Short mmCIF file of C-alpha atoms and ligand atoms in Angstrom, two decimals:
data_model
loop_
_atom_site.label_atom_id
_atom_site.label_comp_id
_atom_site.label_asym_id
_atom_site.label_seq_id
_atom_site.Cartn_x
_atom_site.Cartn_y
_atom_site.Cartn_z
CA MET A 180 0.10 -0.28 -0.03
CA THR A 181 1.48 3.60 -1.24
CA ILE A 182 1.18 5.94 1.63
CA LEU A 183 2.09 9.79 0.47
CA TYR A 184 3.67 10.48 3.68
CA SER A 185 5.64 13.56 2.65
CA LEU A 186 2.66 15.09 2.44
CA ILE A 187 1.78 14.26 6.09
CA PRO A 188 2.70 16.44 9.21
CA THR A 189 3.89 15.64 12.07
CA PRO A 190 3.42 13.29 14.46
CA PHE A 191 2.20 10.56 12.08
CA THR A 192 5.50 10.60 9.43
CA MET A 193 6.28 7.48 7.67
CA LYS A 194 7.97 6.20 9.92
CA THR A 195 6.00 6.50 13.06
CA PHE A 196 2.67 5.79 10.60
CA ASN A 197 4.50 2.25 9.60
CA ASN A 198 5.26 1.27 13.03
CA THR A 199 1.77 1.34 13.70
CA PHE A 200 0.81 -1.25 12.21
CA THR A 201 -0.92 -4.54 14.49
CA THR A 202 -3.48 -6.24 14.88
CA LEU A 203 -6.62 -5.17 16.71
CA GLU A 204 -9.36 -7.45 18.20
CA ASN A 205 -13.15 -7.53 19.84
CA PHE A 206 -13.27 -7.68 23.72
CA GLY A 207 -14.39 -11.65 23.38
CA HIS A 208 -11.11 -12.04 21.23
CA SER A 209 -13.08 -13.77 18.34
CA MET A 210 -12.61 -10.61 15.35
CA ARG A 211 -9.14 -9.95 14.25
CA ALA A 212 -8.09 -6.93 12.09
CA PRO A 213 -4.93 -5.96 10.67
CA SER A 214 -4.69 -2.07 10.93
CA TYR A 215 -2.98 1.16 11.69
CA ARG A 216 -3.16 2.06 14.82
CA LEU A 217 -2.76 6.09 15.57
CA ARG A 218 -3.43 7.60 18.81
CA PRO A 219 -3.73 11.13 18.86
CA LYS A 220 -3.53 13.49 21.95
CA THR A 221 -5.30 16.37 20.38
CA PRO A 222 -8.18 17.31 18.13
CA ASP A 223 -5.57 18.42 15.49
CA GLU A 224 -3.97 15.35 15.52
CA ILE A 225 -7.31 13.73 14.89
CA TYR A 226 -7.97 16.24 11.42
CA GLU A 227 -4.09 15.22 10.70
CA ALA A 228 -5.50 11.31 11.04
CA PHE A 229 -7.98 12.33 8.41
CA GLN A 230 -6.02 14.52 5.79
CA LEU A 231 -3.42 10.99 5.91
CA ALA A 232 -6.23 8.99 5.64
CA ARG A 233 -8.07 10.80 2.72
CA LYS A 234 -4.36 10.91 0.80
CA SER A 235 -3.64 7.62 1.18
CA GLY A 236 -7.09 6.08 0.55
CA LEU A 237 -7.83 4.40 3.86
CA THR A 238 -10.57 4.31 6.07
CA VAL A 239 -10.47 5.21 9.37
CA THR A 240 -12.21 3.69 12.67
CA LEU A 241 -12.41 5.09 15.64
CA ARG A 242 -11.92 3.18 19.00
CA GLY A 243 -12.29 3.78 22.73
CA ALA A 244 -10.97 0.82 24.99
CA GLY A 245 -12.05 -1.47 22.10
CA ARG A 246 -14.36 -2.91 25.36
CA SER A 247 -17.35 -3.79 22.21
CA TYR A 248 -18.00 -7.33 21.93
CA ASN A 249 -17.74 -7.00 18.17
CA ASP A 250 -16.24 -5.23 15.32
CA ALA A 251 -17.51 -2.00 16.32
CA ALA A 252 -14.21 -0.61 16.74
CA LEU A 253 -11.93 -2.83 14.04
CA ASN A 254 -11.06 -1.53 10.88
CA GLY A 255 -9.03 -4.18 8.73
CA GLY A 256 -6.83 -2.92 6.36
CA GLY A 257 -7.42 0.70 7.58
CA ILE A 258 -6.91 3.33 10.40
CA VAL A 259 -8.08 2.89 13.75
CA LEU A 260 -7.43 6.10 15.67
CA ASP A 261 -7.15 4.98 19.62
CA LEU A 262 -9.01 7.76 21.71
CA SER A 263 -7.64 6.98 24.69
CA ALA A 264 -4.87 9.36 25.25
CA MET A 265 -7.52 11.94 25.19
CA ASN A 266 -8.24 11.31 28.76
CA ARG A 267 -7.97 13.92 30.69
CA ILE A 268 -11.29 15.39 33.12
CA VAL A 269 -11.25 19.04 32.64
CA GLU A 270 -13.63 20.76 35.02
CA TRP A 271 -15.62 18.96 37.71
CA ASP A 272 -17.98 20.91 39.88
CA ALA A 273 -18.50 19.17 42.77
CA ALA A 274 -21.32 21.32 44.26
CA THR A 275 -23.80 20.74 40.54
CA GLY A 276 -22.37 17.46 39.66
CA PHE A 277 -21.75 18.53 36.41
CA VAL A 278 -18.37 17.29 34.72
CA CYS A 279 -16.59 18.15 31.45
CA CYS A 280 -14.07 15.36 29.71
CA GLU A 281 -12.00 13.96 26.95
CA ALA A 282 -13.88 11.21 25.02
CA GLY A 283 -11.12 8.80 26.54
CA VAL A 284 -11.94 9.27 29.82
CA THR A 285 -12.94 5.75 31.15
CA LEU A 286 -15.70 4.95 33.58
CA GLU A 287 -12.89 3.99 35.96
CA GLN A 288 -11.47 7.37 35.89
CA LEU A 289 -14.84 9.36 36.09
CA TRP A 290 -16.22 7.01 39.58
CA HIS A 291 -12.62 7.89 41.06
CA LYS A 292 -13.29 11.42 40.59
CA VAL A 293 -16.41 11.93 41.18
CA LEU A 294 -17.50 9.66 44.42
CA PRO A 295 -15.66 10.49 47.29
CA ASP A 296 -17.41 14.48 46.67
CA GLY A 297 -20.83 11.98 47.14
CA TRP A 298 -21.94 11.63 43.12
CA TRP A 299 -21.72 8.48 40.95
CA PRO A 300 -22.14 8.39 36.93
CA PRO A 301 -26.02 8.08 36.12
CA VAL A 302 -25.67 4.97 33.89
CA VAL A 303 -22.99 2.49 34.59
CA SER A 304 -21.36 -0.50 31.73
CA GLY A 305 -20.74 -4.06 33.05
CA THR A 306 -17.21 -3.16 32.99
CA MET A 307 -15.69 0.22 34.10
CA ALA A 308 -13.07 -0.08 31.37
CA THR A 309 -15.10 1.74 28.78
CA THR A 310 -14.01 4.95 27.37
CA LEU A 311 -17.26 7.88 27.31
CA GLY A 312 -16.07 8.25 23.48
CA GLY A 313 -17.44 4.74 23.53
CA CYS A 314 -20.28 4.79 25.92
CA LEU A 315 -21.55 7.45 23.66
CA GLY A 316 -20.82 6.06 20.27
CA ALA A 317 -22.74 3.03 21.36
CA ASN A 318 -25.11 5.33 23.25
CA ILE A 319 -24.39 2.42 26.63
CA HIS A 320 -27.28 1.20 28.98
CA GLY A 321 -26.85 0.45 32.58
CA LYS A 322 -29.11 -2.04 35.17
CA ASN A 323 -31.12 1.33 35.66
CA ASN A 324 -32.19 1.56 32.32
CA PHE A 325 -35.68 1.71 33.12
CA ARG A 326 -35.56 4.85 35.23
CA MET A 327 -32.93 6.62 33.69
CA GLY A 328 -32.63 5.59 30.21
CA THR A 329 -29.19 5.61 28.44
CA ILE A 330 -26.11 7.59 29.10
CA GLY A 331 -26.59 9.81 26.10
CA GLU A 332 -29.67 11.25 28.20
CA HIS A 333 -27.38 12.45 31.08
CA VAL A 334 -24.87 14.49 28.22
CA THR A 335 -26.30 18.05 28.27
CA GLU A 336 -23.08 19.24 25.67
CA PHE A 337 -20.76 17.48 23.09
CA THR A 338 -17.73 18.45 21.09
CA ALA A 339 -17.34 16.81 18.01
CA LEU A 340 -14.45 17.22 15.51
CA LEU A 341 -15.90 15.92 11.71
CA PRO A 342 -13.56 14.42 9.07
CA THR A 343 -14.26 17.96 7.34
CA GLY A 344 -12.56 19.52 9.79
CA ALA A 345 -15.17 21.12 11.53
CA GLN A 346 -15.92 21.69 14.73
CA VAL A 347 -19.43 21.23 15.98
CA THR A 348 -21.43 21.63 19.67
CA CYS A 349 -24.03 19.76 19.54
CA SER A 350 -26.82 19.69 22.60
CA PRO A 351 -30.65 18.89 23.04
CA SER A 352 -31.46 21.77 21.88
CA LEU A 353 -28.23 23.20 19.39
CA ASN A 354 -27.38 21.06 16.55
CA ALA A 355 -30.04 18.26 17.74
CA ASP A 356 -30.11 16.07 14.63
CA LEU A 357 -26.46 15.44 15.15
CA PHE A 358 -26.83 15.35 19.09
CA TYR A 359 -29.93 12.59 18.67
CA SER A 360 -27.68 10.80 15.79
CA MET A 361 -23.95 10.84 16.71
CA ILE A 362 -24.60 9.74 20.17
CA SER A 363 -25.58 5.77 19.14
CA GLY A 364 -23.85 6.40 15.63
CA LEU A 365 -20.92 4.43 16.47
CA GLY A 366 -18.65 6.88 15.31
CA MET A 367 -19.50 6.53 11.73
CA LEU A 368 -20.50 10.72 11.69
CA GLY A 369 -17.40 12.45 13.02
CA VAL A 370 -14.98 12.08 16.95
CA ILE A 371 -16.37 13.54 19.38
CA THR A 372 -13.70 14.91 21.68
CA MET A 373 -15.06 16.44 25.02
CA VAL A 374 -18.55 15.75 26.81
CA ARG A 375 -20.62 17.62 29.39
CA LEU A 376 -22.57 15.52 31.24
CA LYS A 377 -24.28 15.43 34.61
CA MET A 378 -23.45 12.75 37.76
CA LYS A 379 -26.13 11.17 39.90
CA LYS A 380 -25.70 12.70 44.04
CA VAL A 381 -25.27 9.89 46.11
CA GLU A 382 -24.89 9.84 50.12
CA SER A 383 -23.38 6.51 50.58
CA GLY A 384 -20.64 4.25 49.21
CA LEU A 385 -23.22 1.46 49.54
CA LEU A 386 -26.20 -0.06 47.14
CA GLU A 387 -28.86 -2.18 49.45
CA VAL A 388 -29.28 -5.21 46.97
CA HIS A 389 -32.28 -7.39 47.37
CA ALA A 390 -31.30 -11.29 46.33
CA TRP A 391 -34.39 -13.53 45.04
CA PRO A 392 -34.51 -16.57 42.75
CA THR A 393 -37.02 -17.59 40.42
CA ARG A 394 -38.26 -20.69 39.04
CA THR A 395 -39.27 -20.15 35.15
CA ILE A 396 -38.35 -17.63 32.60
CA GLU A 397 -41.91 -16.28 33.22
CA GLU A 398 -41.25 -15.89 36.84
CA HIS A 399 -38.34 -14.31 35.90
CA LEU A 400 -39.74 -11.98 33.34
CA ASN A 401 -42.95 -10.98 35.86
CA SER A 402 -40.34 -10.06 38.59
CA LEU A 403 -38.92 -7.68 36.82
CA LEU A 404 -42.03 -6.08 35.21
CA GLU A 405 -43.37 -5.85 39.08
CA GLY A 406 -40.19 -5.73 40.75
CA ALA A 407 -38.58 -2.71 38.68
CA PRO A 408 -41.14 0.54 40.02
CA ASN A 409 -39.48 -0.24 43.56
CA TYR A 410 -36.17 -0.02 42.84
CA ASP A 411 -33.27 2.05 40.88
CA TYR A 412 -31.56 -0.57 40.14
CA ILE A 413 -32.38 -4.43 38.47
CA VAL A 414 -30.75 -6.87 37.01
CA GLY A 415 -31.38 -10.88 36.29
CA TRP A 416 -29.42 -13.82 36.19
CA LEU A 417 -30.87 -16.55 33.92
CA ASP A 418 -29.34 -20.36 33.57
CA THR A 419 -29.43 -20.63 30.20
CA ILE A 420 -28.45 -24.49 30.48
CA THR A 421 -30.78 -25.79 32.59
CA VAL A 422 -32.98 -23.34 31.25
CA GLY A 423 -35.76 -21.64 33.66
CA HIS A 424 -33.66 -21.25 36.80
CA GLY A 425 -32.61 -17.78 37.84
CA GLN A 426 -31.71 -15.00 40.57
CA ILE A 427 -32.72 -11.34 40.28
CA HIS A 428 -30.32 -8.57 41.82
CA ALA A 429 -32.63 -5.30 42.79
CA ALA A 430 -31.25 -2.81 44.32
CA ASN A 431 -31.29 1.14 45.87
CA TYR A 432 -29.13 4.08 47.54
CA VAL A 433 -28.65 3.77 50.47
CA HIS A 434 -29.78 7.08 52.25
CA ASP A 435 -28.76 5.98 55.89
CA ASP A 436 -25.32 5.32 56.42
CA PRO A 437 -23.39 8.64 55.34
CA ASP A 438 -19.87 7.31 56.43
CA PRO A 439 -17.72 9.37 54.20
CA ALA A 440 -14.81 6.05 54.47
CA LYS A 441 -17.12 4.21 51.91
CA MET A 442 -16.84 6.71 49.16
CA GLN A 443 -13.22 6.40 49.01
CA VAL A 444 -11.74 5.26 46.02
CA ARG A 445 -9.66 2.30 48.29
CA TYR A 446 -13.50 0.98 49.79
CA GLN A 447 -14.83 0.33 46.46
CA THR A 448 -11.45 -1.19 44.88
CA LEU A 449 -11.47 -4.50 44.15
CA PRO A 450 -8.11 -6.19 45.70
CA ASP A 451 -6.20 -7.65 43.09
CA ARG A 452 -5.24 -10.85 44.83
CA LEU A 453 -7.71 -13.32 45.87
CA PHE A 454 -7.38 -14.44 49.37
CA GLY A 455 -4.59 -11.71 49.86
CA VAL A 456 -2.16 -14.28 47.75
CA MET A 457 -2.91 -15.02 44.42
CA PRO A 458 -2.99 -12.45 41.96
CA LYS A 459 -6.21 -12.48 40.00
CA SER A 460 -4.82 -11.97 37.07
CA LEU A 461 -4.04 -15.34 36.92
CA LEU A 462 -7.36 -16.71 37.52
CA HIS A 463 -8.90 -17.33 33.78
CA TYR A 464 -6.35 -19.74 33.60
CA PHE A 465 -7.90 -21.80 36.49
CA MET A 466 -11.40 -20.91 35.22
CA THR A 467 -10.69 -22.50 31.49
CA PRO A 468 -11.08 -26.34 31.74
CA PHE A 469 -14.71 -25.39 33.29
CA VAL A 470 -15.32 -23.09 30.57
CA ASN A 471 -17.65 -26.18 28.46
CA ASP A 472 -20.99 -27.38 28.99
CA LEU A 473 -20.79 -30.18 31.86
CA GLY A 474 -18.76 -26.89 33.64
CA TRP A 475 -21.12 -24.35 33.29
CA TRP A 476 -23.67 -26.61 34.42
CA GLY A 477 -22.14 -27.76 37.71
CA ILE A 478 -21.44 -24.20 38.00
CA ASN A 479 -24.99 -22.82 36.95
CA ASN A 480 -26.72 -25.42 39.32
CA ALA A 481 -24.39 -24.60 42.34
CA LYS A 482 -25.24 -20.64 41.37
CA TYR A 483 -28.71 -21.36 41.77
CA ILE A 484 -29.03 -23.69 44.82
CA ALA A 485 -26.79 -20.96 46.67
CA SER A 486 -29.57 -18.47 45.67
CA LEU A 487 -32.97 -20.12 46.16
CA ARG A 488 -32.25 -18.36 50.11
CA ARG A 489 -33.88 -14.96 49.26
CA HIS A 490 -31.64 -12.10 51.20
CA THR A 491 -30.29 -8.87 51.59
CA PHE A 492 -27.04 -7.86 51.90
CA ARG A 493 -25.29 -3.72 51.24
CA GLN A 494 -22.07 -4.36 48.38
CA SER A 495 -20.00 -0.95 47.12
CA HIS A 496 -21.25 0.62 44.12
CA ALA A 497 -18.16 -0.60 42.08
CA ALA A 498 -18.93 -4.48 43.11
CA PHE A 499 -22.35 -4.08 42.45
CA HIS A 500 -21.80 -2.69 39.11
CA PHE A 501 -18.73 -4.53 37.92
CA LEU A 502 -18.45 -7.91 39.10
CA LEU A 503 -17.12 -8.71 35.46
CA ASP A 504 -13.85 -6.28 36.51
CA TYR A 505 -13.52 -8.77 39.32
CA VAL A 506 -11.72 -11.43 37.01
CA PRO A 507 -9.61 -9.70 35.11
CA ASP A 508 -9.55 -10.93 31.27
CA TRP A 509 -12.11 -13.29 32.36
CA GLU A 510 -13.19 -13.37 28.62
CA LEU A 511 -9.50 -15.55 27.76
CA SER A 512 -11.35 -17.94 29.42
CA SER A 513 -13.00 -18.89 26.68
CA GLY A 514 -10.11 -20.40 24.62
CA ARG A 515 -8.18 -19.41 21.73
CA ALA A 516 -11.70 -19.49 19.20
CA GLY A 517 -13.12 -16.51 21.86
CA LEU A 518 -16.51 -15.16 22.85
CA ILE A 519 -19.65 -13.52 21.47
CA GLN A 520 -22.10 -12.29 23.05
CA TYR A 521 -26.09 -11.97 21.59
CA GLN A 522 -28.40 -9.64 23.22
CA SER A 523 -31.18 -8.64 22.12
CA PHE A 524 -34.31 -6.30 23.28
CA VAL A 525 -37.97 -7.21 23.09
CA PRO A 526 -41.39 -6.12 24.05
CA LYS A 527 -42.06 -7.05 26.97
CA GLU A 528 -45.49 -8.71 25.62
CA THR A 529 -43.78 -11.20 23.29
CA ALA A 530 -40.52 -11.76 25.64
CA LEU A 531 -41.39 -14.82 27.12
CA GLN A 532 -42.33 -16.66 23.59
CA ALA A 533 -39.60 -15.63 22.00
CA TRP A 534 -36.65 -15.93 24.60
CA THR A 535 -38.17 -19.61 25.39
CA THR A 536 -37.78 -20.61 21.81
CA ILE A 537 -34.53 -19.28 21.23
CA LEU A 538 -33.13 -21.05 24.28
CA ALA A 539 -35.20 -24.54 22.73
CA ARG A 540 -33.49 -23.30 19.68
CA THR A 541 -29.47 -23.58 21.33
CA LYS A 542 -30.26 -27.21 22.55
CA LYS A 543 -31.28 -28.37 19.22
CA PHE A 544 -27.93 -26.62 17.81
CA GLY A 545 -26.85 -28.17 20.71
CA LEU A 546 -24.61 -25.15 21.47
CA PRO A 547 -25.96 -23.59 24.87
CA SER A 548 -24.89 -20.17 26.29
CA TYR A 549 -22.87 -20.28 29.43
CA LEU A 550 -24.53 -17.07 30.69
CA GLY A 551 -27.76 -15.08 30.44
CA VAL A 552 -28.32 -11.48 31.62
CA THR A 553 -32.16 -10.13 31.70
CA LYS A 554 -32.50 -6.16 32.18
CA ARG A 555 -35.37 -3.85 32.09
CA HIS A 556 -35.37 -1.27 29.97
CA ARG A 557 -37.28 1.88 28.30
CA PRO A 558 -37.23 3.47 24.79
CA ASP A 559 -35.02 6.38 23.94
CA ASN A 560 -34.90 9.32 21.41
CA PHE A 561 -31.79 8.17 20.17
CA LEU A 562 -31.32 7.57 16.27
CA LEU A 563 -29.78 3.67 16.31
CA THR A 564 -31.45 2.89 19.62
CA HIS A 565 -31.33 0.00 20.48
CA ALA A 566 -33.91 -0.42 23.53
CA VAL A 567 -37.83 -1.00 24.07
CA ASP A 568 -40.64 -0.83 26.56
CA GLY A 569 -39.25 -4.65 27.37
CA PHE A 570 -37.02 -6.64 28.59
CA SER A 571 -33.15 -7.49 27.23
CA LEU A 572 -31.42 -10.58 27.21
CA ALA A 573 -27.73 -11.31 26.84
CA LEU A 574 -26.21 -14.59 26.29
CA ASP A 575 -22.65 -15.26 26.34
CA PHE A 576 -21.45 -18.21 23.59
CA LYS A 577 -18.22 -20.16 23.34
CA VAL A 578 -17.05 -19.82 20.12
CA ARG A 579 -17.07 -23.24 18.59
CA ARG A 580 -18.41 -24.91 15.38
CA ARG A 581 -18.57 -21.18 13.91
CA GLU A 582 -20.91 -22.14 11.19
CA GLU A 583 -23.25 -23.89 13.44
CA MET A 584 -23.70 -20.86 15.58
CA SER A 585 -23.72 -18.23 13.22
CA LYS A 586 -27.08 -19.98 11.17
CA MET A 587 -28.09 -20.46 15.16
CA LEU A 588 -28.10 -16.83 15.92
CA GLN A 589 -29.78 -15.88 12.13
CA GLU A 590 -32.16 -17.84 13.12
CA PHE A 591 -32.95 -16.00 16.82
CA ASP A 592 -32.51 -12.55 14.61
CA GLN A 593 -36.26 -14.52 12.99
CA ILE A 594 -37.34 -14.92 16.34
CA ILE A 595 -36.41 -11.84 17.68
CA LEU A 596 -37.79 -9.46 15.06
CA GLU A 597 -40.81 -11.67 14.59
CA ALA A 598 -41.25 -10.33 18.58
CA GLY A 599 -41.71 -6.90 17.54
CA GLY A 600 -37.72 -6.83 19.05
CA ARG A 601 -34.28 -4.55 18.67
CA PHE A 602 -30.47 -5.52 18.93
CA TYR A 603 -27.44 -3.76 20.31
CA PHE A 604 -24.60 -2.95 17.78
CA ALA A 605 -22.29 -2.45 20.61
CA LYS A 606 -23.02 -6.83 21.15
CA ASN A 607 -23.46 -8.71 18.27
CA SER A 608 -21.13 -9.83 15.76
CA GLU A 609 -23.78 -11.55 13.33
CA THR A 610 -26.28 -8.71 12.62
CA THR A 611 -26.48 -8.45 8.33
CA PRO A 612 -27.92 -5.58 6.68
CA LYS A 613 -31.31 -7.15 6.13
CA THR A 614 -31.80 -7.39 10.33
CA ALA A 615 -30.50 -4.03 10.40
CA LEU A 616 -32.98 -2.35 8.03
CA ALA A 617 -35.90 -4.35 9.50
CA PHE A 618 -35.65 -3.11 12.75
CA LEU A 619 -34.40 0.36 12.21
CA GLY A 620 -36.92 1.04 9.35
CA GLU A 621 -35.77 2.53 5.99
CA GLU A 622 -36.78 5.87 7.64
CA THR A 623 -33.95 5.42 10.06
CA VAL A 624 -31.76 3.93 8.12
CA SER A 625 -31.68 6.88 5.31
CA LYS A 626 -31.77 9.62 7.63
CA PHE A 627 -28.41 7.93 9.09
CA LYS A 628 -27.07 7.83 5.62
CA LYS A 629 -28.03 11.35 5.05
CA LEU A 630 -26.11 12.48 7.67
CA LYS A 631 -23.31 10.43 7.04
CA LYS A 632 -23.04 12.26 3.14
CA ARG A 633 -23.40 16.08 5.28
CA THR A 634 -20.86 15.11 8.17
CA ASP A 635 -18.42 12.66 6.33
CA PRO A 636 -18.82 13.90 2.49
CA ASP A 637 -15.85 11.39 1.44
CA GLY A 638 -17.06 8.36 4.02
CA LEU A 639 -13.62 8.24 5.82
CA LEU A 640 -15.38 7.25 8.50
CA GLU A 641 -15.72 3.13 8.43
CA SER A 642 -15.60 0.27 10.26
CA ASP A 643 -16.26 -3.48 9.98
CA LEU A 644 -19.22 -3.32 11.26
CA TYR A 645 -20.14 -0.64 9.18
CA ARG A 646 -19.23 -2.34 6.44
CA ARG A 647 -20.98 -5.95 8.01
CA VAL A 648 -24.12 -3.52 8.49
CA PHE A 649 -24.83 -0.56 6.58
CA GLY A 650 -21.99 -0.99 3.68
C1 FAD B 37 -17.80 -7.13 30.32
C2 FAD B 37 -18.87 -5.63 29.42
C3 FAD B 37 -19.23 -5.42 30.23
C4 FAD B 37 -20.87 -4.69 29.16
N1 FAD B 37 -21.47 -4.13 29.63
C5 FAD B 37 -22.53 -3.73 29.14
C6 FAD B 37 -23.54 -3.05 29.79
O1 FAD B 37 -24.09 -3.01 30.44
N2 FAD B 37 -24.22 -2.35 28.81
C7 FAD B 37 -23.82 -1.98 27.82
O2 FAD B 37 -24.38 -0.74 27.18
N3 FAD B 37 -23.13 -2.11 27.35
C8 FAD B 37 -22.20 -2.77 28.10
N4 FAD B 37 -21.25 -3.13 27.28
C9 FAD B 37 -20.62 -2.97 26.27
C10 FAD B 37 -19.75 -1.89 26.05
O3 FAD B 37 -20.22 -0.65 27.06
C11 FAD B 37 -19.97 -1.19 24.38
O4 FAD B 37 -18.95 -1.68 23.89
C12 FAD B 37 -19.24 0.29 24.99
O5 FAD B 37 -19.05 1.05 23.12
C13 FAD B 37 -17.23 0.06 25.17
O6 FAD B 37 -16.73 1.11 24.89
P1 FAD B 37 -15.39 1.74 24.47
O7 FAD B 37 -15.14 2.66 25.16
O8 FAD B 37 -14.63 0.23 24.49
O9 FAD B 37 -15.15 1.60 23.01
P2 FAD B 37 -15.08 0.75 22.19
O10 FAD B 37 -15.13 -0.41 21.75
O11 FAD B 37 -13.52 0.91 21.20
O12 FAD B 37 -16.00 1.77 20.96
C14 FAD B 37 -17.36 1.32 20.76
C15 FAD B 37 -17.77 2.68 19.53
O13 FAD B 37 -17.78 3.50 19.35
C16 FAD B 37 -17.13 4.31 18.88
N5 FAD B 37 -16.78 5.31 19.02
C17 FAD B 37 -15.56 5.44 19.98
N6 FAD B 37 -15.07 6.36 20.66
C18 FAD B 37 -15.52 7.51 20.22
C19 FAD B 37 -15.45 8.64 20.08
N7 FAD B 37 -14.86 9.75 20.73
N8 FAD B 37 -16.64 9.19 18.90
C20 FAD B 37 -17.02 8.36 18.33
N9 FAD B 37 -17.62 7.22 18.72
C21 FAD B 37 -16.46 6.98 19.55
C22 FAD B 37 -16.42 3.41 18.24
O14 FAD B 37 -16.31 3.61 16.34
C23 FAD B 37 -17.53 2.38 18.34
O15 FAD B 37 -18.12 2.10 17.18
C24 FAD B 37 -19.83 -4.43 28.11
C25 FAD B 37 -19.10 -4.36 27.61
C26 FAD B 37 -18.00 -5.39 28.27
C27 FAD B 37 -16.59 -5.47 28.03
#
């Protein structure tokens, strides 16, 4: 590939550019893409990268922490702009809860900054490694989606750099069309560089968690539906091997324990050694032998038996939200072929039928999911929205018999579409253009493409996901 290096100003010179060629992966290590990885530190450097792409005929994908389960932040053969170095918290007002951050700031940096002052990010993902830019690109939801909506609903303003070099400021009232489409827009309309958002006031470093078992999928969904109005957060675990068994965790903010020590990062932070001895970074090696049908059947049954007692306990914010971060690199335990996730969002009226059918289909294919997580949702106004007035079910699959797995997931898509459901572009790796068109609708897809023509007339921004779904 010939690059017109001489025309390129620093810092992306010929030598540095060539040295950036590397293979990037999705979170589950099941998808790979060799690409040029550039790490701009300023909007000017982002613009330089766009110029470089234009001159070299390469496309550009934005990447935050690369925690998407699929190819949203991959760009085979092209440039990947890794925005993780743009990670300054520029302004924090502990009196009002407004924070202004560069887009590469992670949720971990954010809660470390705000919790000691009595605030918490209003919406977080199941890992704190994600960046604000990535969270807005996908418009993430948390375990409180039914109450607080998506992260985009808490953004008061953001600044973005378009591939044309134009800088735009967007809010619900200023450039509103870009506000509602760049949030959820998968980095395909421009680069969000600065974000201003409002934190949630909390009075304690703890949440009060209520846990109870559910015996059938129907009971599980009813628990989510009826339980949600009484709690700040609700999430369910479904045993997807012994189908039906499950457990609900529902949590409320604590108001009667204003011990400031519990809001300190060191109280919340998870120890990095197990029993004070074994580094947790080694844990995934010990998990690997159990990541098979029998192993997970045993784990799920043990978990269900342990969950039979209805109980209440107090847990730190970090422990409740970021359980998956307890075991670093846990996804590696799925083995060399990696891990994928399939998350569907289905209206409350049709979810039971759809998911009963899907889980039966996993048995027919002999490809059970090892982990099923459910949440309660409400719709939102963002252009490529995934949410519905209903529930989501996220199914983790160890990748094997890839062609059959792919066929099975295509069958799932049909079942979900017939149920009036939607899909999440940060998770699913098999969504086809036909499925995307069916759930988004022609009007939305054409609006998205028109906006893209306006913000990115040369079509510089492309990702493997974009080519797969909208190409
Ligand atoms: C263990 C785990 C748990 C998770 N739990 C949840 C959950 O509870 N809820 C949920 O909603 N998601 C969840 N996710 C998914 C995750 O939150 C999203 O994939 C999120 O987008 C990842 O953020 P990131 O910084 O890694 O972004 P990346 O994966 O690097 O990028 C995500 C998208 O954002 C775009 N993007 C990145 N930076 C910018 C920018 N500056 N401007 C514009 N676009 C940009 C990228 O091009 C890409 O399309 C989870 C993921 C993991 C691994």
